[in-house]
mmCIF file with all atom_site columns, C-alpha atoms in Angstrom:
data_model
loop_
_atom_site.group_PDB
_atom_site.id
_atom_site.type_symbol
_atom_site.label_atom_id
_atom_site.label_alt_id
_atom_site.label_comp_id
_atom_site.label_asym_id
_atom_site.label_entity_id
_atom_site.label_seq_id
_atom_site.pdbx_PDB_ins_code
_atom_site.Cartn_x
_atom_site.Cartn_y
_atom_site.Cartn_z
_atom_site.occupancy
_atom_site.B_iso_or_equiv
_atom_site.pdbx_formal_charge
_atom_site.auth_seq_id
_atom_site.auth_comp_id
_atom_site.auth_asym_id
_atom_site.auth_atom_id
_atom_site.pdbx_PDB_model_num
ATOM 1   C CA . UNK A 1 1   ? -195.945 -105.355 127.557 1.00 47.00 ? 1   UNK A CA 1
ATOM 2   C CA . UNK A 1 2   ? -192.421 -105.935 128.841 1.00 53.00 ? 2   UNK A CA 1
ATOM 3   C CA . UNK A 1 3   ? -192.156 -108.534 131.586 1.00 58.00 ? 3   UNK A CA 1
ATOM 4   C CA . UNK A 1 4   ? -189.327 -107.857 134.029 1.00 67.00 ? 4   UNK A CA 1
ATOM 5   C CA . UNK A 1 5   ? -186.915 -110.646 134.900 1.00 80.00 ? 5   UNK A CA 1
ATOM 6   C CA . UNK A 1 6   ? -186.426 -109.147 138.336 1.00 92.00 ? 6   UNK A CA 1
ATOM 7   C CA . UNK A 1 7   ? -188.372 -110.458 141.328 1.00 95.00 ? 7   UNK A CA 1
ATOM 8   C CA . UNK A 1 8   ? -190.736 -108.067 143.040 1.00 97.00 ? 8   UNK A CA 1
ATOM 9   C CA . UNK A 1 9   ? -189.523 -106.519 146.283 1.00 98.00 ? 9   UNK A CA 1
ATOM 10  C CA . UNK A 1 10  ? -191.109 -104.392 148.997 1.00 98.00 ? 10  UNK A CA 1
ATOM 11  C CA . UNK A 1 11  ? -188.960 -101.663 150.532 1.00 98.00 ? 11  UNK A CA 1
ATOM 12  C CA . UNK A 1 12  ? -189.857 -100.242 153.922 1.00 98.00 ? 12  UNK A CA 1
ATOM 13  C CA . UNK A 1 13  ? -189.299 -96.502  153.525 1.00 98.00 ? 13  UNK A CA 1
ATOM 14  C CA . UNK A 1 14  ? -189.438 -94.407  156.683 1.00 98.00 ? 14  UNK A CA 1
ATOM 15  C CA . UNK A 1 15  ? -188.371 -91.228  154.962 1.00 97.00 ? 15  UNK A CA 1
ATOM 16  C CA . UNK A 1 16  ? -184.913 -91.368  156.518 1.00 97.00 ? 16  UNK A CA 1
ATOM 17  C CA . UNK A 1 17  ? -181.593 -91.402  154.697 1.00 97.00 ? 17  UNK A CA 1
ATOM 18  C CA . UNK A 1 18  ? -180.952 -95.139  155.164 1.00 97.00 ? 18  UNK A CA 1
ATOM 19  C CA . UNK A 1 19  ? -184.280 -96.163  153.663 1.00 97.00 ? 19  UNK A CA 1
ATOM 20  C CA . UNK A 1 20  ? -183.850 -93.764  150.733 1.00 98.00 ? 20  UNK A CA 1
ATOM 21  C CA . UNK A 1 21  ? -180.465 -95.234  149.826 1.00 98.00 ? 21  UNK A CA 1
ATOM 22  C CA . UNK A 1 22  ? -181.884 -98.722  150.353 1.00 98.00 ? 22  UNK A CA 1
ATOM 23  C CA . UNK A 1 23  ? -184.798 -98.065  147.989 1.00 98.00 ? 23  UNK A CA 1
ATOM 24  C CA . UNK A 1 24  ? -182.470 -96.939  145.210 1.00 98.00 ? 24  UNK A CA 1
ATOM 25  C CA . UNK A 1 25  ? -180.103 -99.837  145.938 1.00 97.00 ? 25  UNK A CA 1
ATOM 26  C CA . UNK A 1 26  ? -182.995 -102.321 145.767 1.00 98.00 ? 26  UNK A CA 1
ATOM 27  C CA . UNK A 1 27  ? -183.990 -101.212 142.269 1.00 97.00 ? 27  UNK A CA 1
ATOM 28  C CA . UNK A 1 28  ? -180.857 -102.934 140.964 1.00 95.00 ? 28  UNK A CA 1
ATOM 29  C CA . UNK A 1 29  ? -182.196 -106.364 141.886 1.00 95.00 ? 29  UNK A CA 1
ATOM 30  C CA . UNK A 1 30  ? -185.963 -106.031 142.374 1.00 96.00 ? 30  UNK A CA 1
ATOM 31  C CA . UNK A 1 31  ? -189.012 -104.338 140.917 1.00 97.00 ? 31  UNK A CA 1
ATOM 32  C CA . UNK A 1 32  ? -189.853 -102.349 144.000 1.00 97.00 ? 32  UNK A CA 1
ATOM 33  C CA . UNK A 1 33  ? -193.058 -101.472 145.807 1.00 98.00 ? 33  UNK A CA 1
ATOM 34  C CA . UNK A 1 34  ? -192.751 -98.951  148.623 1.00 98.00 ? 34  UNK A CA 1
ATOM 35  C CA . UNK A 1 35  ? -194.288 -99.287  152.095 1.00 98.00 ? 35  UNK A CA 1
ATOM 36  C CA . UNK A 1 36  ? -194.512 -96.577  154.737 1.00 98.00 ? 36  UNK A CA 1
ATOM 37  C CA . UNK A 1 37  ? -195.849 -97.078  158.253 1.00 98.00 ? 37  UNK A CA 1
ATOM 38  C CA . UNK A 1 38  ? -197.247 -94.332  160.460 1.00 98.00 ? 38  UNK A CA 1
ATOM 39  C CA . UNK A 1 39  ? -196.920 -95.548  164.033 1.00 98.00 ? 39  UNK A CA 1
ATOM 40  C CA . UNK A 1 40  ? -197.867 -92.504  166.070 1.00 98.00 ? 40  UNK A CA 1
ATOM 41  C CA . UNK A 1 41  ? -194.368 -91.030  166.077 1.00 98.00 ? 41  UNK A CA 1
ATOM 42  C CA . UNK A 1 42  ? -193.751 -87.356  166.811 1.00 97.00 ? 42  UNK A CA 1
ATOM 43  C CA . UNK A 1 43  ? -192.509 -86.715  163.283 1.00 97.00 ? 43  UNK A CA 1
ATOM 44  C CA . UNK A 1 44  ? -195.267 -88.603  161.473 1.00 98.00 ? 44  UNK A CA 1
ATOM 45  C CA . UNK A 1 45  ? -196.262 -85.764  159.129 1.00 97.00 ? 45  UNK A CA 1
ATOM 46  C CA . UNK A 1 46  ? -192.681 -84.928  158.199 1.00 97.00 ? 46  UNK A CA 1
ATOM 47  C CA . UNK A 1 47  ? -191.752 -88.552  157.562 1.00 98.00 ? 47  UNK A CA 1
ATOM 48  C CA . UNK A 1 48  ? -194.852 -89.162  155.464 1.00 98.00 ? 48  UNK A CA 1
ATOM 49  C CA . UNK A 1 49  ? -194.069 -86.117  153.323 1.00 98.00 ? 49  UNK A CA 1
ATOM 50  C CA . UNK A 1 50  ? -190.531 -87.429  152.814 1.00 98.00 ? 50  UNK A CA 1
ATOM 51  C CA . UNK A 1 51  ? -191.855 -90.869  151.867 1.00 98.00 ? 51  UNK A CA 1
ATOM 52  C CA . UNK A 1 52  ? -194.104 -89.334  149.235 1.00 98.00 ? 52  UNK A CA 1
ATOM 53  C CA . UNK A 1 53  ? -191.230 -87.254  147.834 1.00 98.00 ? 53  UNK A CA 1
ATOM 54  C CA . UNK A 1 54  ? -189.013 -90.354  147.663 1.00 98.00 ? 54  UNK A CA 1
ATOM 55  C CA . UNK A 1 55  ? -191.766 -92.409  146.013 1.00 98.00 ? 55  UNK A CA 1
ATOM 56  C CA . UNK A 1 56  ? -192.299 -89.658  143.450 1.00 98.00 ? 56  UNK A CA 1
ATOM 57  C CA . UNK A 1 57  ? -188.558 -89.424  142.800 1.00 97.00 ? 57  UNK A CA 1
ATOM 58  C CA . UNK A 1 58  ? -188.419 -93.165  142.155 1.00 97.00 ? 58  UNK A CA 1
ATOM 59  C CA . UNK A 1 59  ? -191.654 -93.055  140.133 1.00 97.00 ? 59  UNK A CA 1
ATOM 60  C CA . UNK A 1 60  ? -192.899 -95.966  142.211 1.00 96.00 ? 60  UNK A CA 1
ATOM 61  C CA . UNK A 1 61  ? -196.211 -97.196  140.868 1.00 95.00 ? 61  UNK A CA 1
ATOM 62  C CA . UNK A 1 62  ? -196.922 -99.442  143.847 1.00 98.00 ? 62  UNK A CA 1
ATOM 63  C CA . UNK A 1 63  ? -196.900 -97.673  147.179 1.00 98.00 ? 63  UNK A CA 1
ATOM 64  C CA . UNK A 1 64  ? -198.772 -98.305  150.400 1.00 98.00 ? 64  UNK A CA 1
ATOM 65  C CA . UNK A 1 65  ? -199.176 -96.241  153.567 1.00 98.00 ? 65  UNK A CA 1
ATOM 66  C CA . UNK A 1 66  ? -200.390 -98.074  156.675 1.00 98.00 ? 66  UNK A CA 1
ATOM 67  C CA . UNK A 1 67  ? -201.344 -96.644  160.058 1.00 98.00 ? 67  UNK A CA 1
ATOM 68  C CA . UNK A 1 68  ? -200.566 -98.487  163.303 1.00 98.00 ? 68  UNK A CA 1
ATOM 69  C CA . UNK A 1 69  ? -201.123 -95.649  165.719 1.00 97.00 ? 69  UNK A CA 1
ATOM 70  C CA . UNK A 1 70  ? -201.761 -98.177  168.476 1.00 97.00 ? 70  UNK A CA 1
ATOM 71  C CA . UNK A 1 71  ? -198.002 -98.049  169.158 1.00 98.00 ? 71  UNK A CA 1
ATOM 72  C CA . UNK A 1 72  ? -198.603 -94.523  170.425 1.00 97.00 ? 72  UNK A CA 1
ATOM 73  C CA . UNK A 1 73  ? -201.341 -95.862  172.695 1.00 97.00 ? 73  UNK A CA 1
ATOM 74  C CA . UNK A 1 74  ? -198.995 -98.548  173.985 1.00 97.00 ? 74  UNK A CA 1
ATOM 75  C CA . UNK A 1 75  ? -196.292 -95.925  174.556 1.00 97.00 ? 75  UNK A CA 1
ATOM 76  C CA . UNK A 1 76  ? -193.036 -96.740  176.285 1.00 97.00 ? 76  UNK A CA 1
ATOM 77  C CA . UNK A 1 77  ? -190.892 -94.699  173.900 1.00 98.00 ? 77  UNK A CA 1
ATOM 78  C CA . UNK A 1 78  ? -189.887 -91.057  173.709 1.00 97.00 ? 78  UNK A CA 1
ATOM 79  C CA . UNK A 1 79  ? -190.788 -91.213  170.007 1.00 97.00 ? 79  UNK A CA 1
ATOM 80  C CA . UNK A 1 80  ? -194.438 -92.076  170.628 1.00 98.00 ? 80  UNK A CA 1
ATOM 81  C CA . UNK A 1 81  ? -195.259 -91.021  174.205 1.00 96.00 ? 81  UNK A CA 1
ATOM 82  C CA . UNK A 1 82  ? -195.674 -87.233  174.570 1.00 93.00 ? 82  UNK A CA 1
ATOM 83  C CA . UNK A 1 83  ? -195.073 -87.517  178.318 1.00 95.00 ? 83  UNK A CA 1
ATOM 84  C CA . UNK A 1 84  ? -191.497 -88.658  177.663 1.00 96.00 ? 84  UNK A CA 1
ATOM 85  C CA . UNK A 1 85  ? -188.879 -86.180  176.481 1.00 96.00 ? 85  UNK A CA 1
ATOM 86  C CA . UNK A 1 86  ? -186.506 -86.995  173.646 1.00 96.00 ? 86  UNK A CA 1
ATOM 87  C CA . UNK A 1 87  ? -183.170 -87.164  175.475 1.00 95.00 ? 87  UNK A CA 1
ATOM 88  C CA . UNK A 1 88  ? -180.155 -85.099  174.451 1.00 94.00 ? 88  UNK A CA 1
ATOM 89  C CA . UNK A 1 89  ? -177.725 -86.852  172.161 1.00 93.00 ? 89  UNK A CA 1
ATOM 90  C CA . UNK A 1 90  ? -175.390 -89.432  173.606 1.00 91.00 ? 90  UNK A CA 1
ATOM 91  C CA . UNK A 1 91  ? -175.243 -92.145  170.921 1.00 84.00 ? 91  UNK A CA 1
ATOM 92  C CA . UNK A 1 92  ? -172.342 -93.911  172.635 1.00 82.00 ? 92  UNK A CA 1
ATOM 93  C CA . UNK A 1 93  ? -174.208 -94.470  175.905 1.00 85.00 ? 93  UNK A CA 1
ATOM 94  C CA . UNK A 1 94  ? -174.578 -98.096  177.011 1.00 87.00 ? 94  UNK A CA 1
ATOM 95  C CA . UNK A 1 95  ? -177.974 -99.779  177.121 1.00 90.00 ? 95  UNK A CA 1
ATOM 96  C CA . UNK A 1 96  ? -181.189 -99.283  175.185 1.00 93.00 ? 96  UNK A CA 1
ATOM 97  C CA . UNK A 1 97  ? -182.103 -95.613  174.623 1.00 94.00 ? 97  UNK A CA 1
ATOM 98  C CA . UNK A 1 98  ? -185.446 -94.068  175.555 1.00 95.00 ? 98  UNK A CA 1
ATOM 99  C CA . UNK A 1 99  ? -186.226 -93.635  171.851 1.00 96.00 ? 99  UNK A CA 1
ATOM 100 C CA . UNK A 1 100 ? -186.510 -97.384  171.295 1.00 96.00 ? 100 UNK A CA 1
ATOM 101 C CA . UNK A 1 101 ? -190.081 -98.255  170.254 1.00 97.00 ? 101 UNK A CA 1
ATOM 102 C CA . UNK A 1 102 ? -190.724 -101.729 171.691 1.00 97.00 ? 102 UNK A CA 1
ATOM 103 C CA . UNK A 1 103 ? -190.574 -104.393 168.956 1.00 97.00 ? 103 UNK A CA 1
ATOM 104 C CA . UNK A 1 104 ? -191.457 -101.822 166.282 1.00 97.00 ? 104 UNK A CA 1
ATOM 105 C CA . UNK A 1 105 ? -189.597 -103.454 163.420 1.00 97.00 ? 105 UNK A CA 1
ATOM 106 C CA . UNK A 1 106 ? -191.475 -106.704 163.970 1.00 98.00 ? 106 UNK A CA 1
ATOM 107 C CA . UNK A 1 107 ? -194.756 -104.846 163.406 1.00 98.00 ? 107 UNK A CA 1
ATOM 108 C CA . UNK A 1 108 ? -193.333 -103.308 160.219 1.00 98.00 ? 108 UNK A CA 1
ATOM 109 C CA . UNK A 1 109 ? -192.128 -106.636 158.880 1.00 98.00 ? 109 UNK A CA 1
ATOM 110 C CA . UNK A 1 110 ? -195.416 -108.399 159.573 1.00 98.00 ? 110 UNK A CA 1
ATOM 111 C CA . UNK A 1 111 ? -197.235 -105.787 157.493 1.00 98.00 ? 111 UNK A CA 1
ATOM 112 C CA . UNK A 1 112 ? -194.665 -106.012 154.705 1.00 98.00 ? 112 UNK A CA 1
ATOM 113 C CA . UNK A 1 113 ? -194.804 -109.812 154.588 1.00 98.00 ? 113 UNK A CA 1
ATOM 114 C CA . UNK A 1 114 ? -198.613 -109.783 154.481 1.00 98.00 ? 114 UNK A CA 1
ATOM 115 C CA . UNK A 1 115 ? -198.493 -107.397 151.531 1.00 98.00 ? 115 UNK A CA 1
ATOM 116 C CA . UNK A 1 116 ? -195.724 -109.437 149.903 1.00 98.00 ? 116 UNK A CA 1
ATOM 117 C CA . UNK A 1 117 ? -197.938 -112.536 149.921 1.00 98.00 ? 117 UNK A CA 1
ATOM 118 C CA . UNK A 1 118 ? -200.732 -110.579 148.242 1.00 98.00 ? 118 UNK A CA 1
ATOM 119 C CA . UNK A 1 119 ? -198.656 -108.965 145.472 1.00 98.00 ? 119 UNK A CA 1
ATOM 120 C CA . UNK A 1 120 ? -196.225 -111.834 144.945 1.00 97.00 ? 120 UNK A CA 1
ATOM 121 C CA . UNK A 1 121 ? -193.104 -110.088 146.255 1.00 98.00 ? 121 UNK A CA 1
ATOM 122 C CA . UNK A 1 122 ? -190.134 -112.273 147.143 1.00 97.00 ? 122 UNK A CA 1
ATOM 123 C CA . UNK A 1 123 ? -187.923 -109.739 148.892 1.00 98.00 ? 123 UNK A CA 1
ATOM 124 C CA . UNK A 1 124 ? -188.729 -107.446 151.811 1.00 98.00 ? 124 UNK A CA 1
ATOM 125 C CA . UNK A 1 125 ? -186.050 -104.805 152.357 1.00 98.00 ? 125 UNK A CA 1
ATOM 126 C CA . UNK A 1 126 ? -185.518 -102.927 155.602 1.00 98.00 ? 126 UNK A CA 1
ATOM 127 C CA . UNK A 1 127 ? -182.731 -100.405 156.201 1.00 97.00 ? 127 UNK A CA 1
ATOM 128 C CA . UNK A 1 128 ? -181.767 -101.564 159.682 1.00 96.00 ? 128 UNK A CA 1
ATOM 129 C CA . UNK A 1 129 ? -178.227 -100.689 160.759 1.00 95.00 ? 129 UNK A CA 1
ATOM 130 C CA . UNK A 1 130 ? -176.604 -102.426 163.717 1.00 93.00 ? 130 UNK A CA 1
ATOM 131 C CA . UNK A 1 131 ? -172.876 -101.764 163.376 1.00 80.00 ? 131 UNK A CA 1
ATOM 132 C CA . UNK A 1 132 ? -173.223 -97.976  163.723 1.00 75.00 ? 132 UNK A CA 1
ATOM 133 C CA . UNK A 1 133 ? -176.580 -97.240  165.339 1.00 74.00 ? 133 UNK A CA 1
ATOM 134 C CA . UNK A 1 134 ? -178.430 -96.402  168.546 1.00 78.00 ? 134 UNK A CA 1
ATOM 135 C CA . UNK A 1 135 ? -178.389 -100.030 169.672 1.00 87.00 ? 135 UNK A CA 1
ATOM 136 C CA . UNK A 1 136 ? -182.047 -100.942 169.206 1.00 94.00 ? 136 UNK A CA 1
ATOM 137 C CA . UNK A 1 137 ? -182.486 -104.684 169.804 1.00 95.00 ? 137 UNK A CA 1
ATOM 138 C CA . UNK A 1 138 ? -184.774 -105.101 166.789 1.00 96.00 ? 138 UNK A CA 1
ATOM 139 C CA . UNK A 1 139 ? -181.866 -104.060 164.565 1.00 95.00 ? 139 UNK A CA 1
ATOM 140 C CA . UNK A 1 140 ? -179.695 -107.028 165.565 1.00 95.00 ? 140 UNK A CA 1
ATOM 141 C CA . UNK A 1 141 ? -178.758 -109.395 162.713 1.00 96.00 ? 141 UNK A CA 1
ATOM 142 C CA . UNK A 1 142 ? -179.985 -112.348 164.782 1.00 96.00 ? 142 UNK A CA 1
ATOM 143 C CA . UNK A 1 143 ? -183.453 -110.798 164.947 1.00 97.00 ? 143 UNK A CA 1
ATOM 144 C CA . UNK A 1 144 ? -183.719 -110.860 161.150 1.00 98.00 ? 144 UNK A CA 1
ATOM 145 C CA . UNK A 1 145 ? -182.471 -114.418 160.988 1.00 98.00 ? 145 UNK A CA 1
ATOM 146 C CA . UNK A 1 146 ? -185.232 -115.399 163.426 1.00 98.00 ? 146 UNK A CA 1
ATOM 147 C CA . UNK A 1 147 ? -187.841 -113.399 161.495 1.00 98.00 ? 147 UNK A CA 1
ATOM 148 C CA . UNK A 1 148 ? -186.917 -115.180 158.288 1.00 98.00 ? 148 UNK A CA 1
ATOM 149 C CA . UNK A 1 149 ? -187.431 -118.515 159.967 1.00 98.00 ? 149 UNK A CA 1
ATOM 150 C CA . UNK A 1 150 ? -190.828 -117.363 161.262 1.00 98.00 ? 150 UNK A CA 1
ATOM 151 C CA . UNK A 1 151 ? -191.755 -116.156 157.764 1.00 98.00 ? 151 UNK A CA 1
ATOM 152 C CA . UNK A 1 152 ? -190.749 -119.488 156.249 1.00 97.00 ? 152 UNK A CA 1
ATOM 153 C CA . UNK A 1 153 ? -192.939 -121.338 158.728 1.00 97.00 ? 153 UNK A CA 1
ATOM 154 C CA . UNK A 1 154 ? -195.838 -118.886 158.683 1.00 98.00 ? 154 UNK A CA 1
ATOM 155 C CA . UNK A 1 155 ? -196.406 -118.188 154.981 1.00 98.00 ? 155 UNK A CA 1
ATOM 156 C CA . UNK A 1 156 ? -197.471 -120.311 152.026 1.00 96.00 ? 156 UNK A CA 1
ATOM 157 C CA . UNK A 1 157 ? -194.815 -122.834 151.021 1.00 93.00 ? 157 UNK A CA 1
ATOM 158 C CA . UNK A 1 158 ? -194.429 -121.294 147.583 1.00 94.00 ? 158 UNK A CA 1
ATOM 159 C CA . UNK A 1 159 ? -194.140 -117.686 148.786 1.00 96.00 ? 159 UNK A CA 1
ATOM 160 C CA . UNK A 1 160 ? -190.351 -117.710 149.095 1.00 96.00 ? 160 UNK A CA 1
ATOM 161 C CA . UNK A 1 161 ? -190.409 -114.412 150.992 1.00 98.00 ? 161 UNK A CA 1
ATOM 162 C CA . UNK A 1 162 ? -187.222 -113.296 152.715 1.00 98.00 ? 162 UNK A CA 1
ATOM 163 C CA . UNK A 1 163 ? -186.320 -110.196 154.681 1.00 98.00 ? 163 UNK A CA 1
ATOM 164 C CA . UNK A 1 164 ? -183.240 -108.508 153.278 1.00 98.00 ? 164 UNK A CA 1
ATOM 165 C CA . UNK A 1 165 ? -181.068 -106.291 155.504 1.00 98.00 ? 165 UNK A CA 1
ATOM 166 C CA . UNK A 1 166 ? -178.147 -105.356 153.223 1.00 97.00 ? 166 UNK A CA 1
ATOM 167 C CA . UNK A 1 167 ? -177.021 -102.407 155.381 1.00 97.00 ? 167 UNK A CA 1
ATOM 168 C CA . UNK A 1 168 ? -177.111 -104.101 158.770 1.00 96.00 ? 168 UNK A CA 1
ATOM 169 C CA . UNK A 1 169 ? -173.323 -104.369 159.110 1.00 95.00 ? 169 UNK A CA 1
ATOM 170 C CA . UNK A 1 170 ? -172.445 -101.101 157.369 1.00 95.00 ? 170 UNK A CA 1
ATOM 171 C CA . UNK A 1 171 ? -171.297 -97.870  158.932 1.00 95.00 ? 171 UNK A CA 1
ATOM 172 C CA . UNK A 1 172 ? -173.591 -94.921  158.313 1.00 95.00 ? 172 UNK A CA 1
ATOM 173 C CA . UNK A 1 173 ? -170.689 -93.185  156.584 1.00 97.00 ? 173 UNK A CA 1
ATOM 174 C CA . UNK A 1 174 ? -170.704 -95.977  154.006 1.00 97.00 ? 174 UNK A CA 1
ATOM 175 C CA . UNK A 1 175 ? -174.424 -95.503  153.427 1.00 98.00 ? 175 UNK A CA 1
ATOM 176 C CA . UNK A 1 176 ? -173.880 -91.791  152.777 1.00 98.00 ? 176 UNK A CA 1
ATOM 177 C CA . UNK A 1 177 ? -171.108 -92.594  150.304 1.00 98.00 ? 177 UNK A CA 1
ATOM 178 C CA . UNK A 1 178 ? -173.307 -95.160  148.587 1.00 98.00 ? 178 UNK A CA 1
ATOM 179 C CA . UNK A 1 179 ? -176.108 -92.616  148.384 1.00 98.00 ? 179 UNK A CA 1
ATOM 180 C CA . UNK A 1 180 ? -173.771 -90.073  146.850 1.00 98.00 ? 180 UNK A CA 1
ATOM 181 C CA . UNK A 1 181 ? -172.610 -92.585  144.235 1.00 98.00 ? 181 UNK A CA 1
ATOM 182 C CA . UNK A 1 182 ? -176.248 -93.392  143.419 1.00 97.00 ? 182 UNK A CA 1
ATOM 183 C CA . UNK A 1 183 ? -177.200 -89.722  143.207 1.00 97.00 ? 183 UNK A CA 1
ATOM 184 C CA . UNK A 1 184 ? -179.963 -89.943  145.811 1.00 98.00 ? 184 UNK A CA 1
ATOM 185 C CA . UNK A 1 185 ? -181.860 -86.786  146.873 1.00 98.00 ? 185 UNK A CA 1
ATOM 186 C CA . UNK A 1 186 ? -180.833 -86.572  150.536 1.00 98.00 ? 186 UNK A CA 1
ATOM 187 C CA . UNK A 1 187 ? -182.803 -83.316  150.757 1.00 98.00 ? 187 UNK A CA 1
ATOM 188 C CA . UNK A 1 188 ? -185.991 -85.411  150.689 1.00 98.00 ? 188 UNK A CA 1
ATOM 189 C CA . UNK A 1 189 ? -185.151 -87.231  153.944 1.00 98.00 ? 189 UNK A CA 1
ATOM 190 C CA . UNK A 1 190 ? -185.735 -86.648  157.641 1.00 98.00 ? 190 UNK A CA 1
ATOM 191 C CA . UNK A 1 191 ? -183.836 -88.260  160.505 1.00 97.00 ? 191 UNK A CA 1
ATOM 192 C CA . UNK A 1 192 ? -184.609 -86.041  163.506 1.00 97.00 ? 192 UNK A CA 1
ATOM 193 C CA . UNK A 1 193 ? -186.567 -87.484  166.440 1.00 97.00 ? 193 UNK A CA 1
ATOM 194 C CA . UNK A 1 194 ? -188.260 -84.134  167.109 1.00 96.00 ? 194 UNK A CA 1
ATOM 195 C CA . UNK A 1 195 ? -190.926 -82.391  165.069 1.00 91.00 ? 195 UNK A CA 1
ATOM 196 C CA . UNK A 1 196 ? -190.098 -78.999  163.552 1.00 91.00 ? 196 UNK A CA 1
ATOM 197 C CA . UNK A 1 197 ? -189.292 -77.175  160.350 1.00 93.00 ? 197 UNK A CA 1
ATOM 198 C CA . UNK A 1 198 ? -185.581 -77.743  160.993 1.00 97.00 ? 198 UNK A CA 1
ATOM 199 C CA . UNK A 1 199 ? -183.854 -80.832  162.364 1.00 98.00 ? 199 UNK A CA 1
ATOM 200 C CA . UNK A 1 200 ? -182.893 -80.206  165.972 1.00 97.00 ? 200 UNK A CA 1
ATOM 201 C CA . UNK A 1 201 ? -179.246 -81.288  165.757 1.00 97.00 ? 201 UNK A CA 1
ATOM 202 C CA . UNK A 1 202 ? -179.410 -82.348  169.412 1.00 96.00 ? 202 UNK A CA 1
ATOM 203 C CA . UNK A 1 203 ? -180.932 -85.858  169.371 1.00 96.00 ? 203 UNK A CA 1
ATOM 204 C CA . UNK A 1 204 ? -179.113 -89.148  168.809 1.00 94.00 ? 204 UNK A CA 1
ATOM 205 C CA . UNK A 1 205 ? -180.423 -89.513  165.274 1.00 95.00 ? 205 UNK A CA 1
ATOM 206 C CA . UNK A 1 206 ? -179.312 -86.030  164.197 1.00 96.00 ? 206 UNK A CA 1
ATOM 207 C CA . UNK A 1 207 ? -175.866 -86.496  165.722 1.00 94.00 ? 207 UNK A CA 1
ATOM 208 C CA . UNK A 1 208 ? -175.407 -89.916  164.079 1.00 94.00 ? 208 UNK A CA 1
ATOM 209 C CA . UNK A 1 209 ? -176.516 -88.501  160.737 1.00 96.00 ? 209 UNK A CA 1
ATOM 210 C CA . UNK A 1 210 ? -174.270 -85.437  160.957 1.00 96.00 ? 210 UNK A CA 1
ATOM 211 C CA . UNK A 1 211 ? -171.344 -87.625  162.031 1.00 95.00 ? 211 UNK A CA 1
ATOM 212 C CA . UNK A 1 212 ? -171.897 -89.902  159.028 1.00 96.00 ? 212 UNK A CA 1
ATOM 213 C CA . UNK A 1 213 ? -172.000 -87.040  156.530 1.00 97.00 ? 213 UNK A CA 1
ATOM 214 C CA . UNK A 1 214 ? -168.900 -85.464  158.092 1.00 97.00 ? 214 UNK A CA 1
ATOM 215 C CA . UNK A 1 215 ? -166.956 -88.744  158.005 1.00 97.00 ? 215 UNK A CA 1
ATOM 216 C CA . UNK A 1 216 ? -168.002 -89.271  154.389 1.00 98.00 ? 216 UNK A CA 1
ATOM 217 C CA . UNK A 1 217 ? -166.972 -85.726  153.441 1.00 98.00 ? 217 UNK A CA 1
ATOM 218 C CA . UNK A 1 218 ? -170.413 -85.073  151.964 1.00 98.00 ? 218 UNK A CA 1
ATOM 219 C CA . UNK A 1 219 ? -172.491 -81.954  152.806 1.00 97.00 ? 219 UNK A CA 1
ATOM 220 C CA . UNK A 1 220 ? -175.795 -82.691  154.545 1.00 98.00 ? 220 UNK A CA 1
ATOM 221 C CA . UNK A 1 221 ? -178.456 -80.637  152.722 1.00 97.00 ? 221 UNK A CA 1
ATOM 222 C CA . UNK A 1 222 ? -180.878 -80.478  155.672 1.00 97.00 ? 222 UNK A CA 1
ATOM 223 C CA . UNK A 1 223 ? -181.213 -77.305  157.745 1.00 96.00 ? 223 UNK A CA 1
ATOM 224 C CA . UNK A 1 224 ? -180.495 -77.741  161.476 1.00 97.00 ? 224 UNK A CA 1
ATOM 225 C CA . UNK A 1 225 ? -181.284 -75.637  164.500 1.00 96.00 ? 225 UNK A CA 1
ATOM 226 C CA . UNK A 1 226 ? -177.848 -76.584  165.872 1.00 92.00 ? 226 UNK A CA 1
ATOM 227 C CA . UNK A 1 227 ? -174.930 -78.275  164.159 1.00 85.00 ? 227 UNK A CA 1
ATOM 228 C CA . UNK A 1 228 ? -172.700 -79.790  166.855 1.00 71.00 ? 228 UNK A CA 1
ATOM 229 C CA . UNK A 1 229 ? -169.018 -79.018  166.524 1.00 62.00 ? 229 UNK A CA 1
ATOM 230 C CA . UNK A 1 230 ? -166.914 -81.900  165.230 1.00 54.00 ? 230 UNK A CA 1
#
């Protein structure tokens, strides 16, 4: 049996384009295990199907799907509360958008770190983007610095677990270009905030994704109900 010299790493894979590129990127430095979290979001079924397609593409032997549907019960976000509409796209608006799920990434990281302690993973990767994003506070670089300090204080001394956010200061265009260079299957991803057979093309996430592909000069393989001009 061949023993890998790489440390083990857990990659949080939502099924979106950033997490797909991140998972392939992470294989260069870690033996990866893939984690997907259902949190009561509108697009839960679509995202789970994308996660499974990505995991199959990467031939990931270790994969875990966890359900924290209580975030839907808590509500407070247009992604989880059916009484709140997903707003039309305006990614340059000031303030925190209605699609922010309160402290969601902290929940994700706590699950990933718990699993990391069990399987002996050193790295936990999350595809958070701050420089070119919707402005969610749990995507700020300082948040991940604070989480790493909490992990250091709250896990076994020998665990050595760290959260890695290699894309946090990248533009989404750069992530698309990286994905193209790595040959990732963008057709297996979903970014839209609304459920449907086609991406809506009208929410912040669709507009940011389409903008990134256009700036990168790479065709987006997903079908859209509407493709905004420009």
